[in-house]
Amino acid sequence: MVGQGDACLPVQSLVPNCHLHSYMQRASSCARLARGWGVLLSLFAVAGTATGATTSETPLVCLGEAGKFAILSKAALSGTAAHITGDVGSQAAITFAPMFPGDATSMFWTSTQITGRMYAASYAAPTPAMLAVAITDMDAAYADAAQRPVLLSRTNIMPGGVSFNNFTAGVYKWDSYLTFAGSHFNIVGGQNDIFIFQIASYVTIAASMKAQLVSDGTGRGVPQASNIFWQVGGYLVLGASAHLEGTFLVTGYVTFGASSTLNGRVLSIGAATISANVIVAPSPPPPGSTLCVPVRQPPNPPPSPPSPPPSP
């Protein structure tokens, strides 16, 4: 389901002095250290606020080529009366009627629903190869986000359902499903802070529920959608008129209720259905950033030549 051999280049982990050469190889040891820190930090938890880590302790989740898309999926994509700003890609079929060939080469198509381009694996080369790289980077990003160590003080906050909370920078984890109900929740910090939400199962957002980006009052601006990541182990459902912020890495299907909106991206393994929604992709990280250089598995080496026959 998710490519387990892909990760991002080494960066400083959530826990001080725990530097990861590969999240996939050392995540368990870092998690043990994180649990020890969690026992200490939980003593300082503030009621009503989920206190996270600082920016310097939480590296960016590298999206690679997947970060160039507003919506990217391994399964089918369909939309009706949507307004999408950014490119859309699928390894299966795309239906955003009406659709028009982008140019004579048929490497991409366009639609009145999309301010950007549509790419499907059935389109002319080099589109299939480009999509394969983007999907590989999507799988790597999911694996990276899922392996980040989490402190106990940020695990299973309001398990099952969140009606209101203030989330500050850092990594949070729920061992089961998560529902957001009520009017809103706040993502609090500065413009360079990183937020990662790990949900083992599905996520549902109640109708009219809003994610709000709020300054922490330190003069560092407000959190950015490009620095917010949701790793979802099941499906994602947004209720009508709900609003979310950030990149959603989803293993299941994705459904947007009427008039719901997203300032971010949907990168999914399952199918996505967009109906009368507004999705705006934030700008990807600058090329060559030291915090975001995807590491991909090299191709298999060629087989060794046969050994010469023994001398007579």
CSV table of C-alpha atoms in Angstrom, one decimal:
chain,number,residue,atom,x,y,z
A,1,MET,CA,0.0,0.0,0.0
A,2,VAL,CA,2.7,2.5,1.0
A,3,GLY,CA,6.2,2.3,-0.3
A,4,GLN,CA,8.3,1.3,2.7
A,5,GLY,CA,11.6,1.9,1.1
A,6,ASP,CA,11.3,5.7,0.5
A,7,ALA,CA,12.0,8.5,3.0
A,8,CYS,CA,13.4,12.0,3.2
A,9,LEU,CA,17.0,12.9,3.8
A,10,PRO,CA,18.3,13.0,7.4
A,11,VAL,CA,17.0,16.0,9.3
A,12,GLN,CA,16.8,16.7,13.1
A,13,SER,CA,14.0,14.7,14.7
A,14,LEU,CA,11.3,15.7,17.1
A,15,VAL,CA,13.4,14.7,20.1
A,16,PRO,CA,16.7,16.6,20.8
A,17,ASN,CA,19.9,14.7,20.0
A,18,CYS,CA,18.0,12.0,18.1
A,19,HIS,CA,19.2,12.4,14.5
A,20,LEU,CA,17.6,10.0,12.0
A,21,HIS,CA,19.6,8.5,9.1
A,22,SER,CA,16.3,6.9,8.0
A,23,TYR,CA,12.9,7.3,9.7
A,24,MET,CA,12.2,3.7,8.5
A,25,GLN,CA,15.2,2.3,10.3
A,26,ARG,CA,15.3,4.2,13.5
A,27,ALA,CA,11.8,5.4,14.2
A,28,SER,CA,11.2,2.8,16.9
A,29,SER,CA,14.3,3.8,19.0
A,30,CYS,CA,13.4,7.5,18.7
A,31,ALA,CA,9.8,6.7,19.7
A,32,ARG,CA,11.1,5.1,22.9
A,33,LEU,CA,13.1,8.2,23.6
A,34,ALA,CA,10.1,10.3,22.8
A,35,ARG,CA,8.0,8.4,25.3
A,36,GLY,CA,10.5,9.2,28.0
A,37,TRP,CA,10.4,12.9,27.1
A,38,GLY,CA,6.6,12.7,27.1
A,39,VAL,CA,6.5,11.6,30.8
A,40,LEU,CA,8.4,14.8,31.7
A,41,LEU,CA,6.6,17.2,29.3
A,42,SER,CA,3.2,16.0,30.3
A,43,LEU,CA,3.8,17.6,33.7
A,44,PHE,CA,3.8,21.0,32.0
A,45,ALA,CA,0.7,20.5,29.8
A,46,VAL,CA,-1.7,23.5,29.8
A,47,ALA,CA,-5.4,22.8,30.2
A,48,GLY,CA,-7.3,23.3,26.9
A,49,THR,CA,-4.2,23.5,24.8
A,50,ALA,CA,-2.3,20.7,23.0
A,51,THR,CA,1.3,21.9,23.4
A,52,GLY,CA,3.5,20.7,20.6
A,53,ALA,CA,7.2,21.0,19.7
A,54,THR,CA,9.0,24.0,18.3
A,55,THR,CA,9.8,24.4,14.6
A,56,SER,CA,13.5,23.5,15.1
A,57,GLU,CA,12.4,20.1,16.6
A,58,THR,CA,10.0,19.1,13.8
A,59,PRO,CA,11.3,18.8,10.2
A,60,LEU,CA,9.1,19.3,7.2
A,61,VAL,CA,7.4,16.3,5.6
A,62,CYS,CA,9.0,16.1,2.1
A,63,LEU,CA,6.3,15.8,-0.6
A,64,GLY,CA,8.8,15.8,-3.6
A,65,GLU,CA,7.0,15.8,-6.9
A,66,ALA,CA,3.7,15.1,-5.2
A,67,GLY,CA,3.8,18.6,-3.8
A,68,LYS,CA,3.1,20.0,-7.3
A,69,PHE,CA,-0.5,18.7,-7.2
A,70,ALA,CA,-3.6,20.0,-5.5
A,71,ILE,CA,-5.1,16.4,-5.8
A,72,LEU,CA,-3.1,13.3,-6.5
A,73,SER,CA,-4.5,9.7,-6.3
A,74,LYS,CA,-3.7,6.2,-7.3
A,75,ALA,CA,-7.5,5.7,-7.9
A,76,ALA,CA,-10.2,7.5,-9.9
A,77,LEU,CA,-10.9,11.2,-9.4
A,78,SER,CA,-14.2,12.9,-10.2
A,79,GLY,CA,-15.6,16.3,-9.7
A,80,THR,CA,-18.8,18.3,-10.3
A,81,ALA,CA,-19.0,22.1,-10.1
A,82,ALA,CA,-15.7,22.2,-8.3
A,83,HIS,CA,-13.1,25.1,-8.2
A,84,ILE,CA,-9.6,23.7,-7.9
A,85,THR,CA,-6.5,25.8,-8.1
A,86,GLY,CA,-3.5,23.5,-8.9
A,87,ASP,CA,-2.8,20.4,-10.9
A,88,VAL,CA,-4.8,17.2,-10.6
A,89,GLY,CA,-3.2,13.7,-11.2
A,90,SER,CA,-4.4,10.1,-11.2
A,91,GLN,CA,-3.0,6.7,-12.1
A,92,ALA,CA,-6.6,5.8,-13.0
A,93,ALA,CA,-9.4,7.8,-14.6
A,94,ILE,CA,-10.1,11.5,-14.2
A,95,THR,CA,-13.6,13.0,-14.8
A,96,PHE,CA,-14.0,16.8,-14.3
A,97,ALA,CA,-16.5,17.6,-17.1
A,98,PRO,CA,-16.3,19.4,-19.4
A,99,MET,CA,-12.7,18.3,-20.3
A,100,PHE,CA,-10.5,19.5,-23.1
A,101,PRO,CA,-7.2,18.3,-24.6
A,102,GLY,CA,-4.4,20.6,-23.3
A,103,ASP,CA,-2.5,20.6,-26.5
A,104,ALA,CA,-1.9,18.4,-29.6
A,105,THR,CA,0.4,16.0,-27.7
A,106,SER,CA,-2.4,14.9,-25.2
A,107,MET,CA,0.1,14.9,-22.4
A,108,PHE,CA,-2.4,16.8,-20.2
A,109,TRP,CA,-6.0,17.9,-20.3
A,110,THR,CA,-7.9,20.9,-18.9
A,111,SER,CA,-11.3,21.6,-17.4
A,112,THR,CA,-13.4,24.6,-16.6
A,113,GLN,CA,-13.4,23.3,-13.0
A,114,ILE,CA,-9.6,23.4,-12.7
A,115,THR,CA,-7.1,26.3,-12.7
A,116,GLY,CA,-4.3,24.0,-13.7
A,117,ARG,CA,-3.8,20.8,-15.6
A,118,MET,CA,-5.0,17.2,-15.4
A,119,TYR,CA,-2.7,14.3,-15.7
A,120,ALA,CA,-3.7,10.6,-16.0
A,121,ALA,CA,-1.6,7.5,-16.6
A,122,SER,CA,-3.3,6.9,-19.9
A,123,TYR,CA,-2.1,10.2,-21.3
A,124,ALA,CA,0.8,10.5,-23.7
A,125,ALA,CA,4.4,10.2,-22.5
A,126,PRO,CA,6.1,11.5,-20.4
A,127,THR,CA,3.0,11.9,-18.3
A,128,PRO,CA,2.9,8.2,-17.0
A,129,ALA,CA,6.5,8.4,-15.9
A,130,MET,CA,6.0,11.8,-14.2
A,131,LEU,CA,3.0,10.4,-12.3
A,132,ALA,CA,4.9,7.3,-11.2
A,133,VAL,CA,7.5,9.5,-9.6
A,134,ALA,CA,4.9,11.7,-7.9
A,135,ILE,CA,3.1,8.6,-6.5
A,136,THR,CA,6.4,7.3,-5.2
A,137,ASP,CA,7.0,10.6,-3.4
A,138,MET,CA,3.5,10.5,-2.1
A,139,ASP,CA,4.0,7.1,-0.6
A,140,ALA,CA,7.4,8.2,0.9
A,141,ALA,CA,5.7,11.3,2.5
A,142,TYR,CA,3.0,9.1,4.0
A,143,ALA,CA,5.6,6.7,5.5
A,144,ASP,CA,7.7,9.6,6.8
A,145,ALA,CA,4.7,11.3,8.5
A,146,ALA,CA,3.5,8.0,10.0
A,147,GLN,CA,7.0,7.2,11.5
A,148,ARG,CA,7.5,10.5,13.3
A,149,PRO,CA,8.0,10.0,17.1
A,150,VAL,CA,5.3,11.3,19.3
A,151,LEU,CA,5.3,12.4,23.0
A,152,LEU,CA,2.8,10.8,25.3
A,153,SER,CA,1.5,14.3,26.1
A,154,ARG,CA,0.4,14.6,22.5
A,155,THR,CA,-1.1,11.1,22.1
A,156,ASN,CA,-4.9,10.5,22.0
A,157,ILE,CA,-5.9,14.0,23.0
A,158,MET,CA,-9.7,14.0,23.3
A,159,PRO,CA,-9.8,10.5,21.8
A,160,GLY,CA,-12.4,9.8,19.2
A,161,GLY,CA,-13.9,13.3,19.0
A,162,VAL,CA,-12.5,16.8,19.1
A,163,SER,CA,-15.0,19.6,19.7
A,164,PHE,CA,-12.5,22.4,20.3
A,165,ASN,CA,-8.8,22.6,20.8
A,166,ASN,CA,-5.7,24.8,20.3
A,167,PHE,CA,-3.0,22.8,18.5
A,168,THR,CA,0.6,24.2,18.7
A,169,ALA,CA,3.5,23.1,16.6
A,170,GLY,CA,4.6,19.5,16.8
A,171,VAL,CA,3.4,15.9,16.2
A,172,TYR,CA,0.1,14.5,17.5
A,173,LYS,CA,-1.2,10.9,17.3
A,174,TRP,CA,-4.6,9.1,17.6
A,175,ASP,CA,-4.6,5.3,17.8
A,176,SER,CA,-8.1,5.1,16.3
A,177,TYR,CA,-10.5,7.2,14.3
A,178,LEU,CA,-10.9,10.9,14.8
A,179,THR,CA,-14.0,13.2,14.4
A,180,PHE,CA,-14.1,16.9,14.6
A,181,ALA,CA,-17.4,18.4,15.8
A,182,GLY,CA,-18.5,21.8,16.8
A,183,SER,CA,-17.8,25.2,15.2
A,184,HIS,CA,-13.9,25.3,14.9
A,185,PHE,CA,-10.5,24.3,16.1
A,186,ASN,CA,-7.3,26.4,16.1
A,187,ILE,CA,-3.9,25.7,14.7
A,188,VAL,CA,-1.7,28.1,16.6
A,189,GLY,CA,1.9,29.2,15.9
A,190,GLY,CA,4.1,31.1,13.5
A,191,GLN,CA,4.6,31.0,9.8
A,192,ASN,CA,7.5,28.5,9.9
A,193,ASP,CA,6.0,26.1,12.5
A,194,ILE,CA,5.4,22.5,11.4
A,195,PHE,CA,2.3,20.5,12.4
A,196,ILE,CA,1.8,16.7,11.9
A,197,PHE,CA,-1.3,14.8,12.8
A,198,GLN,CA,-1.2,11.0,12.7
A,199,ILE,CA,-4.6,9.2,12.7
A,200,ALA,CA,-4.6,5.4,12.6
A,201,SER,CA,-8.1,5.1,11.2
A,202,TYR,CA,-10.6,7.4,9.5
A,203,VAL,CA,-11.3,11.1,9.9
A,204,THR,CA,-14.7,12.8,9.7
A,205,ILE,CA,-15.3,16.6,9.8
A,206,ALA,CA,-18.7,17.8,10.9
A,207,ALA,CA,-20.7,20.1,8.7
A,208,SER,CA,-19.6,23.8,9.0
A,209,MET,CA,-16.6,22.8,11.2
A,210,LYS,CA,-13.7,25.2,10.5
A,211,ALA,CA,-9.9,24.9,10.9
A,212,GLN,CA,-8.5,28.3,11.9
A,213,LEU,CA,-4.9,29.5,11.6
A,214,VAL,CA,-4.1,31.6,14.6
A,215,SER,CA,-0.9,33.6,15.5
A,216,ASP,CA,0.7,32.7,18.8
A,217,GLY,CA,1.3,36.4,19.5
A,218,THR,CA,5.1,36.2,19.1
A,219,GLY,CA,5.2,38.3,15.9
A,220,ARG,CA,6.1,35.4,13.7
A,221,GLY,CA,3.0,35.5,11.5
A,222,VAL,CA,0.4,32.7,11.4
A,223,PRO,CA,0.8,29.0,10.5
A,224,GLN,CA,0.9,28.1,6.8
A,225,ALA,CA,-1.1,25.4,5.1
A,226,SER,CA,2.1,24.2,3.4
A,227,ASN,CA,3.5,23.3,6.9
A,228,ILE,CA,0.5,21.3,8.1
A,229,PHE,CA,0.3,17.5,7.4
A,230,TRP,CA,-2.5,15.0,8.1
A,231,GLN,CA,-1.5,11.3,7.9
A,232,VAL,CA,-4.8,9.3,7.7
A,233,GLY,CA,-4.9,5.5,7.9
A,234,GLY,CA,-8.4,5.3,6.6
A,235,TYR,CA,-10.9,7.5,4.7
A,236,LEU,CA,-11.5,11.2,4.9
A,237,VAL,CA,-15.0,12.7,4.9
A,238,LEU,CA,-15.7,16.5,5.0
A,239,GLY,CA,-19.2,17.6,6.0
A,240,ALA,CA,-21.0,20.3,4.0
A,241,SER,CA,-19.5,23.8,4.3
A,242,ALA,CA,-16.6,22.5,6.4
A,243,HIS,CA,-13.1,24.0,6.0
A,244,LEU,CA,-9.7,22.4,6.5
A,245,GLU,CA,-6.0,23.5,6.2
A,246,GLY,CA,-3.0,21.4,5.2
A,247,THR,CA,-1.9,18.4,3.2
A,248,PHE,CA,-3.9,15.2,3.6
A,249,LEU,CA,-2.1,11.9,3.0
A,250,VAL,CA,-4.9,9.4,3.0
A,251,THR,CA,-4.9,5.6,2.4
A,252,GLY,CA,-8.7,5.4,1.8
A,253,TYR,CA,-11.3,7.3,-0.2
A,254,VAL,CA,-11.9,11.0,0.1
A,255,THR,CA,-15.3,12.7,0.0
A,256,PHE,CA,-16.0,16.4,0.2
A,257,GLY,CA,-19.5,17.5,1.2
A,258,ALA,CA,-21.2,20.3,-0.7
A,259,SER,CA,-19.5,23.7,-0.4
A,260,SER,CA,-16.7,22.4,1.8
A,261,THR,CA,-13.3,23.9,1.2
A,262,LEU,CA,-9.6,23.1,1.6
A,263,ASN,CA,-6.6,25.3,1.6
A,264,GLY,CA,-4.0,22.5,1.0
A,265,ARG,CA,-3.7,19.2,-0.9
A,266,VAL,CA,-5.3,15.8,-1.1
A,267,LEU,CA,-2.8,13.0,-1.8
A,268,SER,CA,-4.7,9.7,-1.6
A,269,ILE,CA,-4.4,6.1,-2.4
A,270,GLY,CA,-8.2,5.7,-2.7
A,271,ALA,CA,-10.7,7.5,-5.0
A,272,ALA,CA,-11.6,11.1,-4.4
A,273,THR,CA,-15.0,12.7,-5.1
A,274,ILE,CA,-15.2,16.5,-5.3
A,275,SER,CA,-18.6,18.2,-5.5
A,276,ALA,CA,-19.1,22.0,-5.5
A,277,ASN,CA,-15.9,22.4,-3.5
A,278,VAL,CA,-13.1,24.9,-3.5
A,279,ILE,CA,-9.5,23.5,-3.2
A,280,VAL,CA,-6.5,25.8,-3.3
A,281,ALA,CA,-3.0,24.2,-3.3
A,282,PRO,CA,-0.3,26.1,-1.4
A,283,SER,CA,3.0,26.8,-3.0
A,284,PRO,CA,5.4,23.8,-2.8
A,285,PRO,CA,8.8,24.2,-1.0
A,286,PRO,CA,11.5,25.8,-3.1
A,287,PRO,CA,13.5,23.4,-5.2
A,288,GLY,CA,16.7,22.1,-3.6
A,289,SER,CA,15.6,23.0,-0.1
A,290,THR,CA,17.8,21.2,2.5
A,291,LEU,CA,14.7,20.2,4.4
A,292,CYS,CA,12.9,18.7,1.4
A,293,VAL,CA,15.0,16.5,-0.9
A,294,PRO,CA,13.2,13.2,-1.6
A,295,VAL,CA,15.2,10.0,-1.4
A,296,ARG,CA,14.0,7.3,-3.8
A,297,GLN,CA,15.0,3.7,-4.1
A,298,PRO,CA,17.6,3.3,-6.8
A,299,PRO,CA,16.7,0.9,-9.7
A,300,ASN,CA,17.8,-2.7,-9.2
A,301,PRO,CA,21.4,-3.2,-10.4
A,302,PRO,CA,21.9,-5.3,-13.5
A,303,PRO,CA,22.5,-9.0,-13.0
A,304,SER,CA,26.1,-10.1,-12.7
A,305,PRO,CA,27.5,-11.8,-15.8
A,306,PRO,CA,27.7,-15.6,-15.7
A,307,SER,CA,30.9,-17.0,-14.5
A,308,PRO,CA,33.2,-18.3,-17.2
A,309,PRO,CA,33.2,-22.1,-17.6
A,310,PRO,CA,36.0,-23.9,-15.7
A,311,SER,CA,39.2,-24.5,-17.5
A,312,PRO,CA,39.5,-28.0,-19.0
